[in-house]
Each structure stands twice: as structure tokens, then as C-alpha cells.
Short mmCIF file of C-alpha atoms in Angstrom, two decimals:
data_model
loop_
_atom_site.label_atom_id
_atom_site.label_comp_id
_atom_site.label_asym_id
_atom_site.label_seq_id
_atom_site.Cartn_x
_atom_site.Cartn_y
_atom_site.Cartn_z
CA UNK A 1 -108.30 4.76 171.54
CA UNK A 2 -105.30 3.88 169.38
CA UNK A 3 -107.41 4.33 166.24
CA UNK A 4 -108.39 7.85 167.33
CA UNK A 5 -104.72 8.69 167.99
CA UNK A 6 -103.76 7.40 164.52
CA UNK A 7 -106.54 9.43 162.91
CA UNK A 8 -105.41 12.52 164.79
CA UNK A 9 -101.87 11.98 163.61
CA UNK A 10 -103.09 11.79 160.01
CA UNK A 11 -104.99 15.04 160.49
CA UNK A 12 -101.92 16.69 161.91
CA UNK A 13 -99.75 15.53 159.04
CA UNK A 14 -102.31 15.95 156.25
CA UNK A 15 -103.64 19.24 157.46
CA UNK A 16 -107.25 20.53 157.94
CA UNK A 17 -108.41 19.08 154.59
CA UNK A 18 -108.26 15.65 156.22
CA UNK A 19 -111.26 16.50 158.39
CA UNK A 20 -113.77 16.88 155.47
CA UNK A 21 -112.24 13.83 153.82
CA UNK A 22 -112.91 11.79 156.99
CA UNK A 23 -116.46 13.23 157.23
CA UNK A 24 -117.17 12.44 153.54
CA UNK A 25 -115.78 8.92 154.04
CA UNK A 26 -118.00 8.27 157.10
CA UNK A 27 -121.10 9.64 155.31
CA UNK A 28 -120.29 7.63 152.16
CA UNK A 29 -119.79 4.31 153.87
CA UNK A 30 -122.78 4.84 156.14
CA UNK A 31 -125.05 5.26 153.06
CA UNK A 32 -123.34 2.30 151.33
CA UNK A 33 -124.08 0.11 154.37
CA UNK A 34 -127.74 1.23 154.45
CA UNK A 35 -128.27 0.67 150.72
CA UNK A 36 -126.46 -2.68 150.64
CA UNK A 37 -128.60 -3.86 153.56
CA UNK A 38 -131.73 -2.71 151.74
CA UNK A 39 -130.70 -4.50 148.50
CA UNK A 40 -129.93 -7.71 150.41
CA UNK A 41 -133.25 -7.65 152.35
CA UNK A 42 -135.21 -6.87 149.13
CA UNK A 43 -133.67 -9.88 147.39
CA UNK A 44 -134.73 -12.18 150.25
CA UNK A 45 -138.16 -10.67 150.88
CA UNK A 46 -139.48 -10.40 147.30
CA UNK A 47 -143.00 -11.68 146.71
CA UNK A 48 -143.99 -13.56 143.61
CA UNK A 49 -146.62 -12.48 141.08
CA UNK A 50 -148.99 -15.20 142.27
CA UNK A 51 -148.65 -14.09 145.90
CA UNK A 52 -149.47 -10.55 144.82
CA UNK A 53 -152.57 -11.73 143.01
CA UNK A 54 -153.66 -13.63 146.14
CA UNK A 55 -153.30 -10.45 148.16
CA UNK A 56 -155.35 -8.49 145.61
CA UNK A 57 -158.13 -11.12 145.58
CA UNK A 58 -158.34 -11.44 149.37
CA UNK A 59 -157.72 -7.78 150.16
CA UNK A 60 -155.09 -8.76 152.72
CA UNK A 61 -151.99 -6.57 153.08
CA UNK A 62 -148.69 -8.32 152.39
CA UNK A 63 -146.27 -8.40 155.40
CA UNK A 64 -143.29 -8.14 153.04
CA UNK A 65 -141.35 -4.87 152.73
CA UNK A 66 -140.17 -5.50 149.18
CA UNK A 67 -140.98 -2.88 146.45
CA UNK A 68 -143.48 -5.31 144.90
CA UNK A 69 -145.39 -5.83 148.16
CA UNK A 70 -145.30 -2.15 149.06
CA UNK A 71 -146.68 -1.22 145.65
CA UNK A 72 -149.52 -3.75 146.02
CA UNK A 73 -150.27 -2.54 149.59
CA UNK A 74 -150.30 1.10 148.50
CA UNK A 75 -152.60 0.26 145.61
CA UNK A 76 -155.05 -1.56 147.80
CA UNK A 77 -155.06 1.28 150.31
CA UNK A 78 -155.77 3.94 147.65
CA UNK A 79 -158.21 1.70 145.72
CA UNK A 80 -160.59 1.43 148.77
CA UNK A 81 -162.25 -1.70 147.42
CA UNK A 82 -163.48 -0.10 144.18
CA UNK A 83 -161.35 -2.29 141.92
CA UNK A 84 -162.87 -3.12 138.50
CA UNK A 85 -165.35 -0.28 138.65
CA UNK A 86 -163.02 1.74 136.46
CA UNK A 87 -160.14 -0.12 134.74
CA UNK A 88 -158.36 3.07 133.67
CA UNK A 89 -158.50 4.48 137.19
CA UNK A 90 -157.14 1.21 138.55
CA UNK A 91 -154.23 1.31 136.13
CA UNK A 92 -153.43 4.92 137.08
CA UNK A 93 -153.57 4.15 140.78
CA UNK A 94 -151.26 1.12 140.35
CA UNK A 95 -148.88 3.15 138.16
CA UNK A 96 -148.74 5.76 140.93
CA UNK A 97 -147.93 3.00 143.48
CA UNK A 98 -145.16 1.68 141.23
CA UNK A 99 -143.71 5.19 140.71
CA UNK A 100 -143.64 5.75 144.48
CA UNK A 101 -141.53 2.59 144.94
CA UNK A 102 -139.25 3.54 142.04
CA UNK A 103 -138.17 6.63 144.02
CA UNK A 104 -137.36 4.47 147.07
CA UNK A 105 -135.34 2.05 144.96
CA UNK A 106 -132.95 4.80 143.81
CA UNK A 107 -132.71 6.30 147.34
CA UNK A 108 -129.11 7.12 148.43
CA UNK A 109 -127.62 6.06 145.04
CA UNK A 110 -127.06 9.64 143.68
CA UNK A 111 -125.62 10.80 147.03
CA UNK A 112 -123.20 7.84 147.11
CA UNK A 113 -121.99 8.61 143.56
CA UNK A 114 -121.55 12.34 144.41
CA UNK A 115 -119.67 11.70 147.65
CA UNK A 116 -117.34 9.23 145.91
CA UNK A 117 -116.63 11.92 143.28
CA UNK A 118 -116.10 14.66 145.90
CA UNK A 119 -113.43 12.72 147.89
CA UNK A 120 -110.64 12.92 145.26
CA UNK A 121 -111.42 16.60 144.70
CA UNK A 122 -110.87 17.21 148.41
CA UNK A 123 -107.61 15.23 148.14
CA UNK A 124 -106.60 17.46 145.20
CA UNK A 125 -107.43 20.54 147.25
CA UNK A 126 -105.11 19.20 149.99
CA UNK A 127 -102.42 18.59 147.36
CA UNK A 128 -102.58 22.16 146.15
CA UNK A 129 -102.59 23.43 149.76
CA UNK A 130 -99.52 21.35 150.61
CA UNK A 131 -97.64 22.51 147.51
CA UNK A 132 -98.50 26.15 148.28
CA UNK A 133 -96.93 25.69 151.75
CA UNK A 134 -93.88 24.09 150.06
CA UNK A 135 -93.44 27.06 147.73
CA UNK A 136 -93.82 29.46 150.66
CA UNK A 137 -90.94 27.69 152.42
CA UNK A 138 -88.85 27.84 149.27
CA UNK A 139 -89.63 31.52 148.92
CA UNK A 140 -88.60 32.22 152.51
CA UNK A 141 -85.60 29.92 152.97
CA UNK A 142 -84.67 28.82 149.45
CA UNK A 143 -83.93 25.13 148.84
CA UNK A 144 -81.88 24.83 151.97
CA UNK A 145 -84.62 23.93 154.48
CA UNK A 146 -85.43 20.33 153.46
CA UNK A 147 -87.43 19.52 156.63
CA UNK A 148 -89.87 22.39 156.12
CA UNK A 149 -90.25 21.50 152.45
CA UNK A 150 -90.87 17.85 153.34
CA UNK A 151 -93.74 18.89 155.63
CA UNK A 152 -95.63 20.56 152.78
CA UNK A 153 -94.96 17.73 150.37
CA UNK A 154 -96.05 15.16 152.92
CA UNK A 155 -99.35 17.05 153.41
CA UNK A 156 -99.89 17.07 149.66
CA UNK A 157 -99.25 13.35 149.25
CA UNK A 158 -101.29 12.19 152.28
CA UNK A 159 -104.36 14.15 151.29
CA UNK A 160 -104.14 12.89 147.73
CA UNK A 161 -103.80 9.31 148.99
CA UNK A 162 -106.65 9.68 151.47
CA UNK A 163 -108.98 11.10 148.76
CA UNK A 164 -108.21 8.23 146.40
CA UNK A 165 -108.58 5.59 149.07
CA UNK A 166 -112.12 6.88 149.78
CA UNK A 167 -113.04 7.46 146.14
CA UNK A 168 -111.90 4.29 144.33
CA UNK A 169 -113.82 1.68 146.38
CA UNK A 170 -116.73 4.18 146.84
CA UNK A 171 -117.14 4.63 143.09
CA UNK A 172 -116.87 0.86 142.45
CA UNK A 173 -119.38 -0.13 145.13
CA UNK A 174 -121.66 2.76 144.19
CA UNK A 175 -121.83 1.51 140.60
CA UNK A 176 -122.56 -2.05 141.79
CA UNK A 177 -125.38 -0.78 143.98
CA UNK A 178 -126.68 1.36 141.12
CA UNK A 179 -126.79 -1.67 138.83
CA UNK A 180 -128.59 -3.71 141.54
CA UNK A 181 -131.10 -0.91 142.01
CA UNK A 182 -131.73 -0.62 138.28
CA UNK A 183 -132.29 -4.41 138.12
CA UNK A 184 -134.82 -4.18 140.92
CA UNK A 185 -136.55 -1.30 139.17
CA UNK A 186 -136.71 -3.24 135.87
CA UNK A 187 -138.13 -6.20 137.75
CA UNK A 188 -140.75 -3.89 139.28
CA UNK A 189 -141.79 -2.69 135.79
CA UNK A 190 -142.18 -6.32 134.63
CA UNK A 191 -144.20 -7.01 137.74
CA UNK A 192 -146.38 -3.99 136.92
CA UNK A 193 -147.12 -5.33 133.43
CA UNK A 194 -148.12 -8.71 134.95
CA UNK A 195 -150.49 -7.10 137.48
CA UNK A 196 -152.03 -4.84 134.84
CA UNK A 197 -152.74 -7.77 132.55
CA UNK A 198 -154.28 -9.66 135.52
CA UNK A 199 -156.46 -6.63 136.36
CA UNK A 200 -157.63 -6.50 132.77
CA UNK A 201 -158.72 -10.17 132.86
CA UNK A 202 -160.19 -9.92 136.33
CA UNK A 203 -162.32 -6.90 135.43
CA UNK A 204 -163.65 -8.63 132.30
CA UNK A 205 -165.11 -11.48 134.33
#
């Protein structure tokens, strides 16, 4: 309850721009939590190349939810047991399975980067709004009403601070998650080359 009261006080002091800043912050950190959890689970649940080959030989679906396993499962589902009848078709099907997982790997990353970039712009908008109010007071009362001037300046400073507090850690964590996702994607491409080589040898037998 006290937290809600403090948030309401910030909105009263910072003005209406604080509401979209809070909404952007909640959306941003929600997506960061989801993506960080996915990256952590993917690192723990990754299957090896040998395990993937066992799945392909036996035709059994892997219980793992890692990109590697999902690509193998998707390939086996679309292949329908016709593997080695057409090597080129197999490669195309597996490439499609890999591309499908590549989209899932980058999920949320662009949105996180955009939201982190939007936050300081909202803070800047609040700064301009607060300074406009300050100049209005100066225009009406001159420099004699310090309390009214302070209200506009306080609004400008609080919105700027709030925008930066959301943006700085958001951009940093967003870039870390982007790097992690790119590493997972590169690993998936290496995994693809290994499976394609195995398919070539398997179909020659």
C-alpha cells in the first residue's frame, strides 16, 4: 500500500508523463524477465549433437524445449519418415526448422531495445512540459513566485530522472540479452552444419 502511495506521489509531482513512463517500465521489465528466464532454461536444457542423432535414428521426439531439440522435433514431424529418399529435400526441411527456431531466439529482443530507447524520450517530453509550465508562471507572475516556478522545475527534473532510471539498466540488460541470443543463434547454426553432415553420411549408407 505504501508503495502505491509513493508511486502516486511521484505521478502528482512529475505530472501525467509519469504514467506512460511507469507503463513502459513495467512492460520493459516484464519482457526482460521472460527473456532472461528463457535464456537460462535454454542453457540448462540444451541437447548435444550426439543426443540429436540418437533422436533422428530412433524417431523419438526429444523432451527438451531448447532450440536444438525443437528444430529436430519439427524436422522429424515434417519429414514423416521419408529421410534419405531425397537429400536436398531433407536439407531444406531442416533449414526451415532451424529458421523457425531462429525467430523464437530473437523474440522480445527488439521490443526490449525499443522500450529502453523510448523511456528517456518520455522523460525528455516531461522535461519540456515542466519547463513550459515554468515559463508560463514567469510570464504571469514574473520571477517573484518561486514556489510556482519550483513546481514546474521539479516536474521537469523528476520525469528526466525517471526516464533515465528506466532506460540505462534497460539498455544495458537488453544488450546483454541480445548478445546471449546471438550466441545461441550461432550455436544453432553450428548444430545445423553438424546435422547436415550427419544426414549426408547417413544417406550414403
